[in-house]
Amino acid sequence: MASARQDQEGQETSDEIDLNSLKQEIFLKLVILGDLGVGKSSLIKRYTQSNESIDYKVSIDTAFQVKRVELDGRVVNIQLWDVPGHERYGGLTRTFYKYAHGALIVFDLSRPETFENALSWLSDVTEKLFDARQKSHTSNGSLDEANRAMPIILLANKSDLPELKVPRQKYSSYVQENGLLTWMETSARDGSNFSLAVRRLVEYILDTDPTVKQAKANEKFWGSQIGTR
C-alpha cells in the first residue's frame, strides 16, 4: 500500500516502491583449487579489483572475496574461496568445500607437475563434497543432491609465458575424460579469461542447480567461514 509524505517544500511525495524494479539477489560460493604458486591468488585479486568486491580474511591461512555482478537482471554475489595449495592432502579442505556450488581448478602451464596434481584436486573435492551432501540428505531419504556433480572448470594459467610445457591436447583430453565443464587458458598478468571462466561457471550453476534460489545473505553464505559450522 502506497504511503505519502511531504518534502521540505511542503509538496506531497509518494513512498510507493516499484516491485518490478527490484532485482533478484543470489549468493554463490566458488572454490579455487590448485597447487602452491599456480597463480590462484593473483587471478582472484585482478578479478576483484573494483569497488564491487569485498575482501575477507579468515583463519588458518585462507581468504575469500565477494564479487557482485549482474546477470540477466539478477544480482549475483560470488564468494571466491582461495583454498591453500598445501591443503590438498589435509583434512581442512572438507570445510572449504562446504556449501560450494562450483569450482575452478588451476594449474601452471610452465610446471607439468601442477597439471598432474589437478587430478588429485578433482578427486579430493568430488569425494569430500559427495560425503558432505550424502550426510545432509540421508535423513530424509533423498540423495539427488548428493549425486549431483559439482560443475568444475580447468584453468591453464600463465599462458603469457614463453615456454609452455603442458600440451593443449593433454588438458583438453583431461577435461573430456573427467567430465569437467570446460577448460580455459588464463593469465594473471593481463587478466585474460578468468572473468569469462567465472561467468561461464556462474551461468551454468544458475541454469542447472536446483538449490540456487533468490535469497538473502543467509548463514550458509556468510556463515561458511572456518569455525562457524
Short mmCIF file of C-alpha atoms in Angstrom, two decimals:
data_model
loop_
_atom_site.label_atom_id
_atom_site.label_comp_id
_atom_site.label_asym_id
_atom_site.label_seq_id
_atom_site.Cartn_x
_atom_site.Cartn_y
_atom_site.Cartn_z
CA MET A 1 0.00 0.00 0.00
CA ALA A 2 1.41 3.38 -1.00
CA SER A 3 2.04 6.00 1.66
CA ALA A 4 2.56 9.71 1.28
CA ARG A 5 4.75 12.29 2.99
CA GLN A 6 5.68 15.93 2.47
CA ASP A 7 9.08 17.05 1.26
CA GLN A 8 10.91 20.12 2.58
CA GLU A 9 8.89 22.41 0.29
CA GLY A 10 5.59 21.02 1.51
CA GLN A 11 4.89 19.03 -1.64
CA GLU A 12 3.35 15.61 -1.19
CA THR A 13 5.56 12.76 -2.37
CA SER A 14 4.98 9.01 -2.61
CA ASP A 15 6.86 6.28 -0.77
CA GLU A 16 5.47 3.61 -3.07
CA ILE A 17 8.09 1.11 -4.22
CA ASP A 18 8.03 -0.29 -7.73
CA LEU A 19 8.40 -4.01 -7.03
CA ASN A 20 9.12 -4.70 -10.68
CA SER A 21 12.31 -2.65 -10.41
CA LEU A 22 13.73 -4.84 -7.64
CA LYS A 23 16.37 -7.30 -8.86
CA GLN A 24 16.74 -10.86 -7.66
CA GLU A 25 19.72 -11.30 -5.38
CA ILE A 26 21.55 -14.63 -5.44
CA PHE A 27 24.51 -15.89 -3.41
CA LEU A 28 27.00 -18.44 -4.76
CA LYS A 29 30.15 -19.97 -3.33
CA LEU A 30 33.02 -20.98 -5.65
CA VAL A 31 36.24 -22.66 -4.52
CA ILE A 32 39.52 -22.01 -6.36
CA LEU A 33 41.84 -25.04 -6.19
CA GLY A 34 45.40 -25.79 -7.24
CA ASP A 35 48.96 -26.23 -6.05
CA LEU A 36 51.08 -23.54 -4.43
CA GLY A 37 52.38 -20.97 -6.88
CA VAL A 38 49.98 -21.65 -9.75
CA GLY A 39 48.58 -18.11 -9.53
CA LYS A 40 45.19 -18.57 -7.84
CA SER A 41 45.53 -15.54 -5.58
CA SER A 42 46.73 -13.30 -8.41
CA LEU A 43 43.81 -14.30 -10.63
CA ILE A 44 41.30 -13.60 -7.86
CA LYS A 45 42.93 -10.29 -6.95
CA ARG A 46 42.85 -9.00 -10.52
CA TYR A 47 39.22 -10.12 -10.97
CA THR A 48 38.01 -8.46 -7.79
CA GLN A 49 39.92 -5.16 -8.09
CA SER A 50 36.91 -2.88 -8.11
CA ASN A 51 34.51 -1.16 -5.77
CA GLU A 52 32.16 -4.11 -6.11
CA SER A 53 34.39 -6.57 -4.25
CA ILE A 54 34.79 -7.23 -0.54
CA ASP A 55 37.92 -8.81 0.94
CA TYR A 56 37.53 -11.17 3.91
CA LYS A 57 40.35 -12.65 5.94
CA VAL A 58 39.74 -15.79 7.95
CA SER A 59 41.98 -18.02 9.99
CA ILE A 60 44.30 -20.89 9.03
CA ASP A 61 45.91 -19.23 6.03
CA THR A 62 42.94 -18.77 3.75
CA ALA A 63 40.80 -15.92 2.49
CA PHE A 64 37.80 -15.26 0.33
CA GLN A 65 36.47 -12.30 -1.56
CA VAL A 66 32.99 -11.42 -2.75
CA LYS A 67 32.34 -10.06 -6.22
CA ARG A 68 28.95 -8.62 -7.15
CA VAL A 69 27.90 -8.99 -10.77
CA GLU A 70 24.64 -8.55 -12.64
CA LEU A 71 23.43 -11.29 -14.98
CA ASP A 72 20.11 -11.13 -16.81
CA GLY A 73 18.57 -8.79 -14.27
CA ARG A 74 19.81 -10.76 -11.28
CA VAL A 75 22.43 -9.55 -8.82
CA VAL A 76 24.83 -12.40 -8.08
CA ASN A 77 27.15 -12.27 -5.07
CA ILE A 78 30.05 -14.59 -5.89
CA GLN A 79 32.06 -15.77 -2.91
CA LEU A 80 35.53 -16.80 -4.17
CA TRP A 81 37.45 -19.07 -1.79
CA ASP A 82 41.22 -19.24 -2.32
CA VAL A 83 41.98 -22.73 -0.96
CA PRO A 84 45.62 -23.05 0.23
CA GLY A 85 47.70 -25.21 -2.11
CA HIS A 86 49.25 -27.21 0.73
CA GLU A 87 45.81 -28.41 1.89
CA ARG A 88 45.34 -30.97 -0.90
CA TYR A 89 46.12 -33.82 1.49
CA GLY A 90 44.78 -32.05 4.56
CA GLY A 91 41.50 -32.55 6.34
CA LEU A 92 40.54 -28.89 6.21
CA THR A 93 39.52 -28.93 2.56
CA ARG A 94 36.25 -30.55 3.61
CA THR A 95 35.40 -27.32 5.43
CA PHE A 96 36.35 -25.17 2.46
CA TYR A 97 34.13 -27.21 0.13
CA LYS A 98 31.06 -26.95 2.37
CA TYR A 99 28.10 -25.30 0.60
CA ALA A 100 30.18 -24.76 -2.56
CA HIS A 101 28.25 -24.52 -5.84
CA GLY A 102 31.20 -24.86 -8.22
CA ALA A 103 34.98 -24.98 -8.52
CA LEU A 104 37.86 -23.73 -10.64
CA ILE A 105 40.99 -25.93 -10.69
CA VAL A 106 44.12 -24.01 -11.65
CA PHE A 107 47.45 -25.37 -12.89
CA ASP A 108 50.64 -23.71 -14.14
CA LEU A 109 51.42 -24.24 -17.84
CA SER A 110 55.15 -23.95 -17.09
CA ARG A 111 55.07 -26.66 -14.38
CA PRO A 112 53.77 -30.04 -15.63
CA GLU A 113 53.58 -31.47 -12.11
CA THR A 114 50.83 -28.98 -11.21
CA PHE A 115 48.75 -30.35 -14.08
CA GLU A 116 49.25 -33.92 -12.85
CA ASN A 117 48.15 -32.80 -9.39
CA ALA A 118 44.94 -31.35 -10.82
CA LEU A 119 43.56 -34.89 -10.87
CA SER A 120 44.21 -35.16 -7.13
CA TRP A 121 42.38 -31.89 -6.52
CA LEU A 122 39.46 -33.16 -8.57
CA SER A 123 39.33 -36.41 -6.60
CA ASP A 124 39.55 -34.53 -3.32
CA VAL A 125 36.68 -32.14 -3.98
CA THR A 126 34.48 -34.82 -5.58
CA GLU A 127 34.90 -37.30 -2.74
CA LYS A 128 34.54 -34.87 0.15
CA LEU A 129 31.66 -32.94 -1.37
CA PHE A 130 29.74 -36.16 -2.02
CA ASP A 131 30.26 -37.31 1.57
CA ALA A 132 29.01 -33.98 2.92
CA ARG A 133 25.93 -33.97 0.70
CA GLN A 134 25.16 -37.59 1.49
CA LYS A 135 25.19 -36.91 5.22
CA SER A 136 22.93 -33.90 4.74
CA HIS A 137 20.31 -35.74 2.69
CA THR A 138 20.31 -39.29 4.04
CA SER A 139 17.99 -38.29 6.88
CA ASN A 140 15.10 -37.54 4.51
CA GLY A 141 15.90 -40.32 2.05
CA SER A 142 16.79 -38.03 -0.86
CA LEU A 143 20.22 -38.43 -2.45
CA ASP A 144 19.57 -36.38 -5.57
CA GLU A 145 21.67 -33.55 -4.21
CA ALA A 146 24.46 -35.90 -3.15
CA ASN A 147 24.63 -37.46 -6.61
CA ARG A 148 24.65 -34.14 -8.46
CA ALA A 149 28.13 -33.45 -9.82
CA MET A 150 29.75 -30.14 -8.98
CA PRO A 151 30.46 -28.11 -12.13
CA ILE A 152 34.21 -27.57 -12.49
CA ILE A 153 36.30 -25.58 -14.97
CA LEU A 154 40.00 -26.29 -15.50
CA LEU A 155 42.22 -23.23 -15.86
CA ALA A 156 45.59 -23.45 -17.64
CA ASN A 157 47.27 -20.43 -16.07
CA LYS A 158 50.35 -18.37 -17.06
CA SER A 159 49.56 -18.63 -20.76
CA ASP A 160 51.62 -15.45 -21.26
CA LEU A 161 54.90 -17.24 -20.53
CA PRO A 162 57.19 -18.01 -23.49
CA GLU A 163 57.84 -21.64 -22.53
CA LEU A 164 54.69 -23.71 -22.03
CA LYS A 165 55.35 -27.31 -21.02
CA VAL A 166 51.84 -28.79 -20.97
CA PRO A 167 50.39 -29.52 -24.44
CA ARG A 168 46.88 -28.21 -25.05
CA GLN A 169 45.72 -31.62 -26.25
CA LYS A 170 46.66 -33.08 -22.88
CA TYR A 171 44.42 -30.89 -20.76
CA SER A 172 41.69 -30.83 -23.38
CA SER A 173 41.52 -34.64 -23.18
CA TYR A 174 41.67 -34.46 -19.38
CA VAL A 175 38.54 -32.30 -19.28
CA GLN A 176 36.61 -34.66 -21.55
CA GLU A 177 37.71 -37.81 -19.71
CA ASN A 178 36.82 -36.46 -16.27
CA GLY A 179 33.53 -34.75 -17.06
CA LEU A 180 34.61 -31.18 -16.36
CA LEU A 181 32.58 -28.32 -17.76
CA THR A 182 35.37 -26.90 -19.95
CA TRP A 183 38.94 -25.58 -19.91
CA MET A 184 40.34 -22.10 -20.48
CA GLU A 185 43.82 -20.62 -20.76
CA THR A 186 44.33 -17.71 -18.36
CA SER A 187 46.96 -15.18 -17.38
CA ALA A 188 47.10 -13.34 -14.07
CA ARG A 189 49.42 -10.81 -15.71
CA ASP A 190 46.83 -9.47 -18.15
CA GLY A 191 43.71 -10.97 -16.55
CA SER A 192 42.71 -12.84 -19.69
CA ASN A 193 39.80 -15.28 -19.49
CA PHE A 194 39.41 -15.57 -15.70
CA SER A 195 36.40 -13.27 -15.69
CA LEU A 196 34.97 -15.23 -18.61
CA ALA A 197 35.55 -18.52 -16.78
CA VAL A 198 33.77 -17.30 -13.65
CA ARG A 199 30.86 -16.01 -15.72
CA ARG A 200 30.58 -19.30 -17.60
CA LEU A 201 30.57 -21.26 -14.35
CA VAL A 202 28.04 -18.97 -12.68
CA GLU A 203 25.69 -19.06 -15.67
CA TYR A 204 25.84 -22.85 -15.71
CA ILE A 205 25.07 -23.04 -11.99
CA LEU A 206 22.12 -20.65 -12.31
CA ASP A 207 20.72 -22.72 -15.18
CA THR A 208 21.18 -26.18 -13.66
CA ASP A 209 21.48 -26.12 -9.86
CA PRO A 210 18.05 -26.67 -8.24
CA THR A 211 19.33 -25.47 -4.86
CA VAL A 212 20.07 -21.96 -6.12
CA LYS A 213 17.18 -19.65 -5.34
CA GLN A 214 16.52 -16.00 -4.84
CA ALA A 215 17.83 -15.45 -1.34
CA LYS A 216 19.05 -13.00 1.21
CA ALA A 217 22.53 -13.18 2.70
CA ASN A 218 21.89 -16.18 4.90
CA GLU A 219 24.00 -18.27 7.24
CA LYS A 220 25.00 -20.77 4.57
CA PHE A 221 26.68 -18.00 2.60
CA TRP A 222 28.15 -15.58 5.10
CA GLY A 223 28.37 -18.25 7.80
CA SER A 224 30.51 -20.66 5.79
CA GLN A 225 33.69 -19.26 7.27
CA ILE A 226 36.05 -21.51 9.17
CA GLY A 227 34.80 -22.40 12.61
CA THR A 228 31.24 -21.17 12.19
CA ARG A 229 29.65 -24.50 11.36
#
